[in-house]
Amino acid sequence: MPSNQKLLTVENLDERVLRDLFDLKYVAVRVPEFYDATYSKSLADLLYQEIDDSAGSGIYESNIDSFWNVTKNAERQERYFNSTLPLQHRLRRLSAPHPSPIDLLRVTLDENWPGGSTFMSMTSRKMPFGITRLWRTGSEGLPHQDVLHREFDDPMTNAIVGQLGVNIYLDTAEEGGELETWDHVISDEEYSGISGQYPGSYGYPRDMLPDNSVLISPQPGDLVLVNTACVHAIRTITAGRRITLSGFVGNLGPDLPLRCWS
């Protein structure tokens, strides 16, 4: 049963909105037309042509791996870290003469968070931010959480006190593909008892979740941020396809930079 009481829609991000989302006053924030819809569609057309369907996780297709997919494979991890700056350059080239949507997001976060924002670094190497994710007809994302310290044990990941998932929607499906999130957190303590059933916090059955959920149907150009401690999912695409620029934002405290990665 959809319920959007904990969805906040704003014209612009600011520090209070970010703090409220980290503090779970809201489970998701939507910024309509964060990026111009016409520019979004033009960039989507170029990315559709260039997408590398050999790098995705199997759920969606992507131009590079996500960090979750490379933690146990040294060769893929090396390729992942080597893609950081080429990814930014590529998005700038494809977006020109307009700004890259990911540059716009990083600057917006930097301007509105007391400690600013920067790329996440792991083993002294910057991590890519803003991977392309293409979801086709029939694809879906099962209910899950995204919690970095469950994926990789490191002093930096363990210092994160809040994590957001960010998506800039360049194109959206004709039917389906909505973002669904619940006002429901499975704690680390709870997860430790079920982690063997749900590697990477992925694939929780819906019958263990509340009946009410927040359902978001974005439009091209929209930015949506979700607190990834809350269980969330992508509903099945029944017609068309959707493409986003996606990543995560970690909070280490208001006086420290937000850390961005994908």
PDB file of C-alpha atoms in Angstrom:
ATOM      1  CA  MET A   1       0.000   0.000   0.000  1.00  0.00           C
ATOM      2  CA  PRO A   2       1.724   3.216  -1.131  1.00  0.00           C
ATOM      3  CA  SER A   3       2.056   6.038   1.421  1.00  0.00           C
ATOM      4  CA  ASN A   4       4.113   9.132   0.627  1.00  0.00           C
ATOM      5  CA  GLN A   5       4.000  10.819   4.031  1.00  0.00           C
ATOM      6  CA  LYS A   6       7.771  10.427   4.465  1.00  0.00           C
ATOM      7  CA  LEU A   7       8.677  11.631   0.975  1.00  0.00           C
ATOM      8  CA  LEU A   8       9.849  15.246   0.820  1.00  0.00           C
ATOM      9  CA  THR A   9       9.737  17.145  -2.470  1.00  0.00           C
ATOM     10  CA  VAL A  10      11.861  20.303  -2.643  1.00  0.00           C
ATOM     11  CA  GLU A  11      12.990  22.777  -5.284  1.00  0.00           C
ATOM     12  CA  ASN A  12      16.566  22.794  -3.994  1.00  0.00           C
ATOM     13  CA  LEU A  13      18.756  20.815  -1.625  1.00  0.00           C
ATOM     14  CA  ASP A  14      20.047  22.517   1.494  1.00  0.00           C
ATOM     15  CA  GLU A  15      21.757  21.504   4.726  1.00  0.00           C
ATOM     16  CA  ARG A  16      18.497  21.047   6.639  1.00  0.00           C
ATOM     17  CA  VAL A  17      17.055  18.732   3.980  1.00  0.00           C
ATOM     18  CA  LEU A  18      20.220  16.618   3.974  1.00  0.00           C
ATOM     19  CA  ARG A  19      20.318  16.440   7.776  1.00  0.00           C
ATOM     20  CA  ASP A  20      16.644  15.455   7.962  1.00  0.00           C
ATOM     21  CA  LEU A  21      17.192  12.685   5.426  1.00  0.00           C
ATOM     22  CA  PHE A  22      20.243  11.339   7.267  1.00  0.00           C
ATOM     23  CA  ASP A  23      18.231  11.504  10.520  1.00  0.00           C
ATOM     24  CA  LEU A  24      15.331   9.554   8.953  1.00  0.00           C
ATOM     25  CA  LYS A  25      12.799  12.353   9.349  1.00  0.00           C
ATOM     26  CA  TYR A  26      12.169  11.423   5.716  1.00  0.00           C
ATOM     27  CA  VAL A  27      13.064   8.221   3.888  1.00  0.00           C
ATOM     28  CA  ALA A  28      13.451   9.921   0.504  1.00  0.00           C
ATOM     29  CA  VAL A  29      13.814  13.375  -1.024  1.00  0.00           C
ATOM     30  CA  ARG A  30      12.861  14.283  -4.583  1.00  0.00           C
ATOM     31  CA  VAL A  31      14.166  17.324  -6.468  1.00  0.00           C
ATOM     32  CA  PRO A  32      12.107  17.670  -9.662  1.00  0.00           C
ATOM     33  CA  GLU A  33      13.996  18.948 -12.727  1.00  0.00           C
ATOM     34  CA  PHE A  34      17.334  18.983 -10.886  1.00  0.00           C
ATOM     35  CA  TYR A  35      18.820  18.593 -14.371  1.00  0.00           C
ATOM     36  CA  ASP A  36      17.080  19.963 -17.442  1.00  0.00           C
ATOM     37  CA  ALA A  37      14.741  17.316 -18.890  1.00  0.00           C
ATOM     38  CA  THR A  38      15.755  18.038 -22.494  1.00  0.00           C
ATOM     39  CA  TYR A  39      19.449  17.744 -21.627  1.00  0.00           C
ATOM     40  CA  SER A  40      18.645  14.532 -19.740  1.00  0.00           C
ATOM     41  CA  LYS A  41      17.021  12.903 -22.752  1.00  0.00           C
ATOM     42  CA  SER A  42      19.912  13.919 -25.031  1.00  0.00           C
ATOM     43  CA  LEU A  43      22.469  12.477 -22.612  1.00  0.00           C
ATOM     44  CA  ALA A  44      20.376   9.321 -22.211  1.00  0.00           C
ATOM     45  CA  ASP A  45      20.423   8.752 -25.983  1.00  0.00           C
ATOM     46  CA  LEU A  46      24.225   8.941 -26.016  1.00  0.00           C
ATOM     47  CA  LEU A  47      24.586   6.642 -23.020  1.00  0.00           C
ATOM     48  CA  TYR A  48      22.224   4.077 -24.535  1.00  0.00           C
ATOM     49  CA  GLN A  49      24.597   3.884 -27.497  1.00  0.00           C
ATOM     50  CA  GLU A  50      27.727   3.516 -25.361  1.00  0.00           C
ATOM     51  CA  ILE A  51      26.544   1.312 -22.491  1.00  0.00           C
ATOM     52  CA  ASP A  52      28.817  -1.669 -21.832  1.00  0.00           C
ATOM     53  CA  ASP A  53      26.500  -4.561 -21.017  1.00  0.00           C
ATOM     54  CA  SER A  54      29.408  -6.756 -19.950  1.00  0.00           C
ATOM     55  CA  ALA A  55      30.054  -4.838 -16.719  1.00  0.00           C
ATOM     56  CA  GLY A  56      26.680  -4.978 -14.985  1.00  0.00           C
ATOM     57  CA  SER A  57      25.745  -7.128 -12.029  1.00  0.00           C
ATOM     58  CA  GLY A  58      23.060  -9.012 -13.986  1.00  0.00           C
ATOM     59  CA  ILE A  59      20.227  -6.974 -12.474  1.00  0.00           C
ATOM     60  CA  TYR A  60      20.970  -3.939 -14.601  1.00  0.00           C
ATOM     61  CA  GLU A  61      23.554  -3.007 -17.245  1.00  0.00           C
ATOM     62  CA  SER A  62      26.280  -0.507 -16.434  1.00  0.00           C
ATOM     63  CA  ASN A  63      29.334   1.172 -17.910  1.00  0.00           C
ATOM     64  CA  ILE A  64      31.433   0.076 -14.896  1.00  0.00           C
ATOM     65  CA  ASP A  65      31.138  -2.241 -11.906  1.00  0.00           C
ATOM     66  CA  SER A  66      29.744  -1.034  -8.620  1.00  0.00           C
ATOM     67  CA  PHE A  67      32.023  -1.357  -5.596  1.00  0.00           C
ATOM     68  CA  TRP A  68      29.866  -4.188  -4.234  1.00  0.00           C
ATOM     69  CA  ASN A  69      30.785  -6.262  -7.298  1.00  0.00           C
ATOM     70  CA  VAL A  70      34.562  -5.835  -7.003  1.00  0.00           C
ATOM     71  CA  THR A  71      35.314  -6.329  -3.313  1.00  0.00           C
ATOM     72  CA  LYS A  72      36.390  -9.959  -3.763  1.00  0.00           C
ATOM     73  CA  ASN A  73      38.114  -9.733  -7.150  1.00  0.00           C
ATOM     74  CA  ALA A  74      41.482  -7.954  -7.384  1.00  0.00           C
ATOM     75  CA  GLU A  75      41.417  -7.584 -11.178  1.00  0.00           C
ATOM     76  CA  ARG A  76      37.929  -6.075 -11.239  1.00  0.00           C
ATOM     77  CA  GLN A  77      38.821  -3.864  -8.272  1.00  0.00           C
ATOM     78  CA  GLU A  78      41.824  -2.472 -10.148  1.00  0.00           C
ATOM     79  CA  ARG A  79      39.647  -1.753 -13.182  1.00  0.00           C
ATOM     80  CA  TYR A  80      37.102  -0.089 -10.886  1.00  0.00           C
ATOM     81  CA  PHE A  81      39.594   2.341  -9.322  1.00  0.00           C
ATOM     82  CA  ASN A  82      41.172   3.097 -12.699  1.00  0.00           C
ATOM     83  CA  SER A  83      37.776   4.201 -14.025  1.00  0.00           C
ATOM     84  CA  THR A  84      37.275   7.077 -11.567  1.00  0.00           C
ATOM     85  CA  LEU A  85      38.608  10.017 -13.541  1.00  0.00           C
ATOM     86  CA  PRO A  86      37.852   8.641 -17.041  1.00  0.00           C
ATOM     87  CA  LEU A  87      34.203   8.318 -15.933  1.00  0.00           C
ATOM     88  CA  GLN A  88      34.059  12.003 -14.946  1.00  0.00           C
ATOM     89  CA  HIS A  89      35.763  13.088 -18.177  1.00  0.00           C
ATOM     90  CA  ARG A  90      33.399  10.960 -20.247  1.00  0.00           C
ATOM     91  CA  LEU A  91      30.282  12.405 -18.623  1.00  0.00           C
ATOM     92  CA  ARG A  92      31.580  15.929 -19.162  1.00  0.00           C
ATOM     93  CA  ARG A  93      32.299  15.198 -22.816  1.00  0.00           C
ATOM     94  CA  LEU A  94      28.897  13.649 -23.437  1.00  0.00           C
ATOM     95  CA  SER A  95      27.064  16.418 -21.540  1.00  0.00           C
ATOM     96  CA  ALA A  96      28.845  19.315 -23.280  1.00  0.00           C
ATOM     97  CA  PRO A  97      28.093  22.135 -23.753  1.00  0.00           C
ATOM     98  CA  HIS A  98      25.963  21.635 -20.625  1.00  0.00           C
ATOM     99  CA  PRO A  99      27.375  20.696 -17.211  1.00  0.00           C
ATOM    100  CA  SER A 100      27.743  17.053 -16.250  1.00  0.00           C
ATOM    101  CA  PRO A 101      24.822  16.039 -13.986  1.00  0.00           C
ATOM    102  CA  ILE A 102      27.287  14.416 -11.572  1.00  0.00           C
ATOM    103  CA  ASP A 103      29.449  17.559 -11.392  1.00  0.00           C
ATOM    104  CA  LEU A 104      26.279  19.531 -10.654  1.00  0.00           C
ATOM    105  CA  LEU A 105      25.322  17.120  -7.870  1.00  0.00           C
ATOM    106  CA  ARG A 106      28.789  17.124  -6.285  1.00  0.00           C
ATOM    107  CA  VAL A 107      28.921  20.937  -6.310  1.00  0.00           C
ATOM    108  CA  THR A 108      25.417  21.135  -4.831  1.00  0.00           C
ATOM    109  CA  LEU A 109      26.419  18.817  -1.991  1.00  0.00           C
ATOM    110  CA  ASP A 110      29.667  20.726  -1.460  1.00  0.00           C
ATOM    111  CA  GLU A 111      27.878  24.068  -1.224  1.00  0.00           C
ATOM    112  CA  ASN A 112      25.191  22.842   1.167  1.00  0.00           C
ATOM    113  CA  TRP A 113      27.070  20.658   3.649  1.00  0.00           C
ATOM    114  CA  PRO A 114      29.236  22.371   6.317  1.00  0.00           C
ATOM    115  CA  GLY A 115      32.209  20.081   5.630  1.00  0.00           C
ATOM    116  CA  GLY A 116      31.745  20.125   1.854  1.00  0.00           C
ATOM    117  CA  SER A 117      31.897  16.973  -0.288  1.00  0.00           C
ATOM    118  CA  THR A 118      34.513  14.919  -2.099  1.00  0.00           C
ATOM    119  CA  PHE A 119      35.093  11.509  -3.664  1.00  0.00           C
ATOM    120  CA  MET A 120      35.274   8.552  -1.321  1.00  0.00           C
ATOM    121  CA  SER A 121      38.789   7.110  -1.164  1.00  0.00           C
ATOM    122  CA  MET A 122      39.671   3.518  -0.363  1.00  0.00           C
ATOM    123  CA  THR A 123      43.275   2.315  -0.009  1.00  0.00           C
ATOM    124  CA  SER A 124      44.295   5.897  -0.895  1.00  0.00           C
ATOM    125  CA  ARG A 125      42.509   5.752  -4.251  1.00  0.00           C
ATOM    126  CA  LYS A 126      39.492   7.770  -5.338  1.00  0.00           C
ATOM    127  CA  MET A 127      36.338   5.775  -6.078  1.00  0.00           C
ATOM    128  CA  PRO A 128      34.159   6.455  -9.145  1.00  0.00           C
ATOM    129  CA  PHE A 129      30.902   8.314  -8.638  1.00  0.00           C
ATOM    130  CA  GLY A 130      27.946   8.457 -11.003  1.00  0.00           C
ATOM    131  CA  ILE A 131      27.803   5.111 -12.782  1.00  0.00           C
ATOM    132  CA  THR A 132      25.258   4.619 -15.541  1.00  0.00           C
ATOM    133  CA  ARG A 133      22.573   2.064 -14.735  1.00  0.00           C
ATOM    134  CA  LEU A 134      20.296   0.805 -17.500  1.00  0.00           C
ATOM    135  CA  TRP A 135      17.204  -1.181 -16.531  1.00  0.00           C
ATOM    136  CA  ARG A 136      15.277  -2.894 -19.334  1.00  0.00           C
ATOM    137  CA  THR A 137      11.778  -4.361 -19.592  1.00  0.00           C
ATOM    138  CA  GLY A 138      11.400  -7.232 -17.131  1.00  0.00           C
ATOM    139  CA  SER A 139      14.173  -6.103 -14.775  1.00  0.00           C
ATOM    140  CA  GLU A 140      13.619  -5.238 -11.121  1.00  0.00           C
ATOM    141  CA  GLY A 141      15.552  -4.565  -7.920  1.00  0.00           C
ATOM    142  CA  LEU A 142      14.387  -6.698  -5.007  1.00  0.00           C
ATOM    143  CA  PRO A 143      13.964  -5.139  -1.537  1.00  0.00           C
ATOM    144  CA  HIS A 144      17.383  -4.457  -0.035  1.00  0.00           C
ATOM    145  CA  GLN A 145      19.596  -2.091   1.911  1.00  0.00           C
ATOM    146  CA  ASP A 146      22.892  -0.495   0.891  1.00  0.00           C
ATOM    147  CA  VAL A 147      25.252  -0.327   3.880  1.00  0.00           C
ATOM    148  CA  LEU A 148      28.899   0.044   2.908  1.00  0.00           C
ATOM    149  CA  HIS A 149      30.471  -1.382   6.071  1.00  0.00           C
ATOM    150  CA  ARG A 150      28.582  -4.647   5.472  1.00  0.00           C
ATOM    151  CA  GLU A 151      30.355  -4.917   2.121  1.00  0.00           C
ATOM    152  CA  PHE A 152      33.865  -3.854   3.118  1.00  0.00           C
ATOM    153  CA  ASP A 153      35.430  -3.733   6.586  1.00  0.00           C
ATOM    154  CA  ASP A 154      37.616  -0.626   6.720  1.00  0.00           C
ATOM    155  CA  PRO A 155      38.130   2.236   9.220  1.00  0.00           C
ATOM    156  CA  MET A 156      36.589   4.657   6.708  1.00  0.00           C
ATOM    157  CA  THR A 157      33.476   2.568   6.077  1.00  0.00           C
ATOM    158  CA  ASN A 158      33.009   1.953   9.799  1.00  0.00           C
ATOM    159  CA  ALA A 159      33.151   5.712  10.438  1.00  0.00           C
ATOM    160  CA  ILE A 160      30.134   6.382   8.212  1.00  0.00           C
ATOM    161  CA  VAL A 161      27.129   7.431  10.319  1.00  0.00           C
ATOM    162  CA  GLY A 162      24.653   7.704   7.439  1.00  0.00           C
ATOM    163  CA  GLN A 163      24.407   6.723   3.780  1.00  0.00           C
ATOM    164  CA  LEU A 164      22.246   8.023   0.948  1.00  0.00           C
ATOM    165  CA  GLY A 165      21.579   6.531  -2.451  1.00  0.00           C
ATOM    166  CA  VAL A 166      21.349   9.131  -5.224  1.00  0.00           C
ATOM    167  CA  ASN A 167      19.841   8.786  -8.683  1.00  0.00           C
ATOM    168  CA  ILE A 168      19.623  11.371 -11.438  1.00  0.00           C
ATOM    169  CA  TYR A 169      16.982  10.068 -13.864  1.00  0.00           C
ATOM    170  CA  LEU A 170      17.883  10.688 -17.488  1.00  0.00           C
ATOM    171  CA  ASP A 171      15.081   8.556 -18.968  1.00  0.00           C
ATOM    172  CA  THR A 172      12.195   6.664 -17.379  1.00  0.00           C
ATOM    173  CA  ALA A 173      10.188   3.607 -18.332  1.00  0.00           C
ATOM    174  CA  GLU A 174       6.782   3.800 -19.956  1.00  0.00           C
ATOM    175  CA  GLU A 175       5.373   1.462 -17.291  1.00  0.00           C
ATOM    176  CA  GLY A 176       6.857   0.288 -14.007  1.00  0.00           C
ATOM    177  CA  GLY A 177      10.339   0.934 -12.674  1.00  0.00           C
ATOM    178  CA  GLU A 178       9.139   3.012  -9.716  1.00  0.00           C
ATOM    179  CA  LEU A 179      11.419   3.444  -6.717  1.00  0.00           C
ATOM    180  CA  GLU A 180       9.799   1.934  -3.632  1.00  0.00           C
ATOM    181  CA  THR A 181      11.093   2.436  -0.109  1.00  0.00           C
ATOM    182  CA  TRP A 182       9.848   1.545   3.336  1.00  0.00           C
ATOM    183  CA  ASP A 183      10.102   3.381   6.640  1.00  0.00           C
ATOM    184  CA  HIS A 184      11.820   0.276   7.947  1.00  0.00           C
ATOM    185  CA  VAL A 185      15.440  -0.286   8.969  1.00  0.00           C
ATOM    186  CA  ILE A 186      16.968  -3.728   9.497  1.00  0.00           C
ATOM    187  CA  SER A 187      19.718  -3.017  12.033  1.00  0.00           C
ATOM    188  CA  ASP A 188      23.215  -4.459  11.899  1.00  0.00           C
ATOM    189  CA  GLU A 189      22.303  -6.643  14.868  1.00  0.00           C
ATOM    190  CA  GLU A 190      19.234  -8.029  13.097  1.00  0.00           C
ATOM    191  CA  TYR A 191      21.132  -8.430   9.854  1.00  0.00           C
ATOM    192  CA  SER A 192      23.940 -10.409  11.487  1.00  0.00           C
ATOM    193  CA  GLY A 193      21.458 -13.206  12.127  1.00  0.00           C
ATOM    194  CA  ILE A 194      20.168 -13.360   8.545  1.00  0.00           C
ATOM    195  CA  SER A 195      23.178 -12.206   6.490  1.00  0.00           C
ATOM    196  CA  GLY A 196      23.774 -15.697   5.135  1.00  0.00           C
ATOM    197  CA  GLN A 197      20.321 -15.640   3.534  1.00  0.00           C
ATOM    198  CA  TYR A 198      20.691 -12.142   2.056  1.00  0.00           C
ATOM    199  CA  PRO A 199      24.275 -11.440   0.896  1.00  0.00           C
ATOM    200  CA  GLY A 200      24.822  -7.722   0.546  1.00  0.00           C
ATOM    201  CA  SER A 201      21.471  -7.128   2.273  1.00  0.00           C
ATOM    202  CA  TYR A 202      19.782  -8.125  -1.003  1.00  0.00           C
ATOM    203  CA  GLY A 203      16.466  -9.801  -1.681  1.00  0.00           C
ATOM    204  CA  TYR A 204      14.428  -9.407   1.514  1.00  0.00           C
ATOM    205  CA  PRO A 205      10.960 -10.983   1.150  1.00  0.00           C
ATOM    206  CA  ARG A 206       8.146  -8.477   1.086  1.00  0.00           C
ATOM    207  CA  ASP A 207       6.231 -10.316   3.801  1.00  0.00           C
ATOM    208  CA  MET A 208       8.843  -9.206   6.354  1.00  0.00           C
ATOM    209  CA  LEU A 209       8.233  -5.526   5.479  1.00  0.00           C
ATOM    210  CA  PRO A 210       5.450  -3.110   6.502  1.00  0.00           C
ATOM    211  CA  ASP A 211       2.377  -2.912   4.284  1.00  0.00           C
ATOM    212  CA  ASN A 212       2.844   0.826   3.702  1.00  0.00           C
ATOM    213  CA  SER A 213       5.634   2.019   1.427  1.00  0.00           C
ATOM    214  CA  VAL A 214       6.739   5.211  -0.288  1.00  0.00           C
ATOM    215  CA  LEU A 215       6.358   4.946  -4.069  1.00  0.00           C
ATOM    216  CA  ILE A 216       8.183   7.389  -6.347  1.00  0.00           C
ATOM    217  CA  SER A 217       7.649   7.712 -10.105  1.00  0.00           C
ATOM    218  CA  PRO A 218      10.430  10.077 -11.228  1.00  0.00           C
ATOM    219  CA  GLN A 219      10.530  12.035 -14.465  1.00  0.00           C
ATOM    220  CA  PRO A 220      13.589  12.745 -16.642  1.00  0.00           C
ATOM    221  CA  GLY A 221      15.832  15.267 -14.908  1.00  0.00           C
ATOM    222  CA  ASP A 222      14.649  14.426 -11.386  1.00  0.00           C
ATOM    223  CA  LEU A 223      17.097  13.792  -8.563  1.00  0.00           C
ATOM    224  CA  VAL A 224      15.988  11.331  -5.892  1.00  0.00           C
ATOM    225  CA  LEU A 225      17.912  10.681  -2.684  1.00  0.00           C
ATOM    226  CA  VAL A 226      16.975   7.808  -0.377  1.00  0.00           C
ATOM    227  CA  ASN A 227      18.331   6.852   3.031  1.00  0.00           C
ATOM    228  CA  THR A 228      19.738   3.432   2.179  1.00  0.00           C
ATOM    229  CA  ALA A 229      19.414   2.100   5.726  1.00  0.00           C
ATOM    230  CA  CYS A 230      15.716   1.908   4.826  1.00  0.00           C
ATOM    231  CA  VAL A 231      14.755  -1.115   2.773  1.00  0.00           C
ATOM    232  CA  HIS A 232      14.103  -0.069  -0.827  1.00  0.00           C
ATOM    233  CA  ALA A 233      13.399  -1.673  -4.200  1.00  0.00           C
ATOM    234  CA  ILE A 234      12.846  -1.022  -7.908  1.00  0.00           C
ATOM    235  CA  ARG A 235       9.495  -2.271  -9.138  1.00  0.00           C
ATOM    236  CA  THR A 236       9.480  -4.424 -12.268  1.00  0.00           C
ATOM    237  CA  ILE A 237       9.664  -2.516 -15.544  1.00  0.00           C
ATOM    238  CA  THR A 238       6.755  -3.744 -17.652  1.00  0.00           C
ATOM    239  CA  ALA A 239       7.275  -1.475 -20.680  1.00  0.00           C
ATOM    240  CA  GLY A 240      10.262   0.519 -21.899  1.00  0.00           C
ATOM    241  CA  ARG A 241      13.535   1.116 -20.118  1.00  0.00           C
ATOM    242  CA  ARG A 242      15.093   3.600 -17.735  1.00  0.00           C
ATOM    243  CA  ILE A 243      18.593   4.968 -17.307  1.00  0.00           C
ATOM    244  CA  THR A 244      20.104   6.797 -14.350  1.00  0.00           C
ATOM    245  CA  LEU A 245      23.360   8.200 -13.057  1.00  0.00           C
ATOM    246  CA  SER A 246      23.685   6.626  -9.634  1.00  0.00           C
ATOM    247  CA  GLY A 247      25.842   6.504  -6.541  1.00  0.00           C
ATOM    248  CA  PHE A 248      26.053   6.863  -2.788  1.00  0.00           C
ATOM    249  CA  VAL A 249      26.834   9.653  -0.354  1.00  0.00           C
ATOM    250  CA  GLY A 250      28.324   8.862   3.045  1.00  0.00           C
ATOM    251  CA  ASN A 251      28.107  11.097   6.118  1.00  0.00           C
ATOM    252  CA  LEU A 252      31.063  11.041   8.522  1.00  0.00           C
ATOM    253  CA  GLY A 253      29.802  14.032  10.520  1.00  0.00           C
ATOM    254  CA  PRO A 254      28.822  17.633   9.691  1.00  0.00           C
ATOM    255  CA  ASP A 255      32.360  19.003   9.980  1.00  0.00           C
ATOM    256  CA  LEU A 256      33.782  16.439   7.550  1.00  0.00           C
ATOM    257  CA  PRO A 257      33.193  16.186   3.789  1.00  0.00           C
ATOM    258  CA  LEU A 258      30.413  14.013   2.465  1.00  0.00           C
ATOM    259  CA  ARG A 259      32.024  11.076   0.620  1.00  0.00           C
ATOM    260  CA  CYS A 260      30.700  10.146  -2.839  1.00  0.00           C
ATOM    261  CA  TRP A 261      31.111   6.793  -4.592  1.00  0.00           C
ATOM    262  CA  SER A 262      29.290   4.225  -6.721  1.00  0.00           C
TER     263      SER A 262
END
